[in-house]
Tab-separated table of C-alpha atoms in Angstrom:
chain	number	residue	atom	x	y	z
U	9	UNK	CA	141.203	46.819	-112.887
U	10	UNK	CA	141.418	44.644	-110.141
U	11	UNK	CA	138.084	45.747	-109.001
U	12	UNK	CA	136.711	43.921	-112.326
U	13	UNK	CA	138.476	41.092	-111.419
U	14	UNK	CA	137.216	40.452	-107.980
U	15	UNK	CA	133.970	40.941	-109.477
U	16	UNK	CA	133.911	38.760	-112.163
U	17	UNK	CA	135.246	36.374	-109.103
U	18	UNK	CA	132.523	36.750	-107.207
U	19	UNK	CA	130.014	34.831	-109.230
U	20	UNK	CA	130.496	31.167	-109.072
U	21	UNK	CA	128.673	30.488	-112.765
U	22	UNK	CA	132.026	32.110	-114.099
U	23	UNK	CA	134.426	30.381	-111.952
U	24	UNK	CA	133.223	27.332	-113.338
U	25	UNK	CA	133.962	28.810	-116.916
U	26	UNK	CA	137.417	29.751	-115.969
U	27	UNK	CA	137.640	26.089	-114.912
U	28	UNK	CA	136.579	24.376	-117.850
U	29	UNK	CA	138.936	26.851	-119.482
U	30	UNK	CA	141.512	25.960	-117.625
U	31	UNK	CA	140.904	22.455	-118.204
U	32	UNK	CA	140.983	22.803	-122.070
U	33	UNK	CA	141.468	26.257	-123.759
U	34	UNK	CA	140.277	27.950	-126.461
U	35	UNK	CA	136.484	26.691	-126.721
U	36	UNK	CA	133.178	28.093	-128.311
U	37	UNK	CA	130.242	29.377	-126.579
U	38	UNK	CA	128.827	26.297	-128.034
U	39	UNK	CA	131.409	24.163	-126.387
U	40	UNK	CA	131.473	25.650	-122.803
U	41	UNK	CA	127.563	25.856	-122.883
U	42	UNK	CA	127.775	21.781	-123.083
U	43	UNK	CA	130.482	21.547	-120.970
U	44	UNK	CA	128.619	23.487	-118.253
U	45	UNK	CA	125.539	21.583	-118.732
U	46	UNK	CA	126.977	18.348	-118.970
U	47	UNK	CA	129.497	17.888	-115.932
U	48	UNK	CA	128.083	20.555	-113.555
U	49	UNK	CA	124.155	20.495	-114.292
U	50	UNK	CA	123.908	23.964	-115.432
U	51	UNK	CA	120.946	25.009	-117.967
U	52	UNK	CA	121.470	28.347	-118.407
U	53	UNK	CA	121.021	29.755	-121.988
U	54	UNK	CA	124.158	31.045	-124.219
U	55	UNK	CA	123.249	34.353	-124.036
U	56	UNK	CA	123.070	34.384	-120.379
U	57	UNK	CA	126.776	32.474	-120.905
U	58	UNK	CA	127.498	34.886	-122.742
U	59	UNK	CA	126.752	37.700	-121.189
U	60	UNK	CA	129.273	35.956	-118.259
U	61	UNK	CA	131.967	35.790	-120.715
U	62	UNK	CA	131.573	39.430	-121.183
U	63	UNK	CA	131.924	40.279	-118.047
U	64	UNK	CA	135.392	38.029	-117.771
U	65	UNK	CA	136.440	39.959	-120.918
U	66	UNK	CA	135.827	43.256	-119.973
U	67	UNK	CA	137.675	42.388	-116.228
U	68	UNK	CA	140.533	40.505	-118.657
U	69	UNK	CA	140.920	37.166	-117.935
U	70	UNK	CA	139.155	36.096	-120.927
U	71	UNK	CA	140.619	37.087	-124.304
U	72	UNK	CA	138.560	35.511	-127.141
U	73	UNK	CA	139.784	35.816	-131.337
U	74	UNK	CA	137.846	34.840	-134.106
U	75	UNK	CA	138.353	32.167	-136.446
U	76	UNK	CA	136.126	32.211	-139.658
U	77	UNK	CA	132.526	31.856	-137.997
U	78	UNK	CA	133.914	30.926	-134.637
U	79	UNK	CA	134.931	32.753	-131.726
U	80	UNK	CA	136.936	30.792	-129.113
U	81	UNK	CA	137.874	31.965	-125.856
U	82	UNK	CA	141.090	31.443	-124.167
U	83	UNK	CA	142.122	31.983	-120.377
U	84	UNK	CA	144.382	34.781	-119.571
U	85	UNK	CA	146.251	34.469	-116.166
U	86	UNK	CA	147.553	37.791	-116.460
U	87	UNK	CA	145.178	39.675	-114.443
U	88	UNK	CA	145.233	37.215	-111.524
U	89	UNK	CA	149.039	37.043	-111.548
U	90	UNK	CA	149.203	41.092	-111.029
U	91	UNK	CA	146.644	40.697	-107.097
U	92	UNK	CA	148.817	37.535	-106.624
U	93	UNK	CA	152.147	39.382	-106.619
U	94	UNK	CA	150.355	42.311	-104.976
U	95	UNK	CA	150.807	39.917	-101.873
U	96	UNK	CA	152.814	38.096	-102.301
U	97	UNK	CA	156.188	39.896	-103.628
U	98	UNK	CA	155.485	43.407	-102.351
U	99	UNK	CA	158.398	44.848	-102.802
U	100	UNK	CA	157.423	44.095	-106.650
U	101	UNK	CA	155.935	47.941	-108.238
U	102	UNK	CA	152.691	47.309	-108.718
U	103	UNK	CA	151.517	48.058	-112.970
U	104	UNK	CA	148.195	49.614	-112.172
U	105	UNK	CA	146.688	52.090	-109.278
């Protein structure tokens, strides 16, 4: 699990979704399409956003729920939270392998 994590880290196209999720939670694909192409220039095409958001989902630290024809996405800290107290409580048992 943490593997996925790091991974989905590693590209800096989903960083800046995790920021703009951070910044205001629970938007569309729509939404963080124009939000990436408005205050950080890029142009990429939803279903290559999409395809990002995928890979944050499947490494879990973005949930998403539907709502009538709209799926919003919300930030979940959970998975970062587990590597931080990896560190820094170690004494804390650690949930996964």
């Amino acid at each position: 699990m943490a593997e996925d994590v790091f991974k989905a880290l590693a590209d800096p196209t989903r960083r800046r979704i995790l920021d703009e999720l951070v910044e205001r939670d629970g938007q569309t694909l729509f939404e963080i399409c124009a939000r990436l192409v408005n205050k950080h220039g890029l142009g990429m095409s939803r279903q290559a956003i999409s395809q990002h958001l995928a890979v944050l989902e499947s490494a879990g630290l973005v949930v998403s729920r539907r709502e009538g024809r709209y799926k919003f996405h919300d930030l979940n800290t959970e998975p970062l939270e587990r590597i931080a107290t990896r560190w820094l409580r170690p004494d804390a048992p650690e949930s996964t392998p």
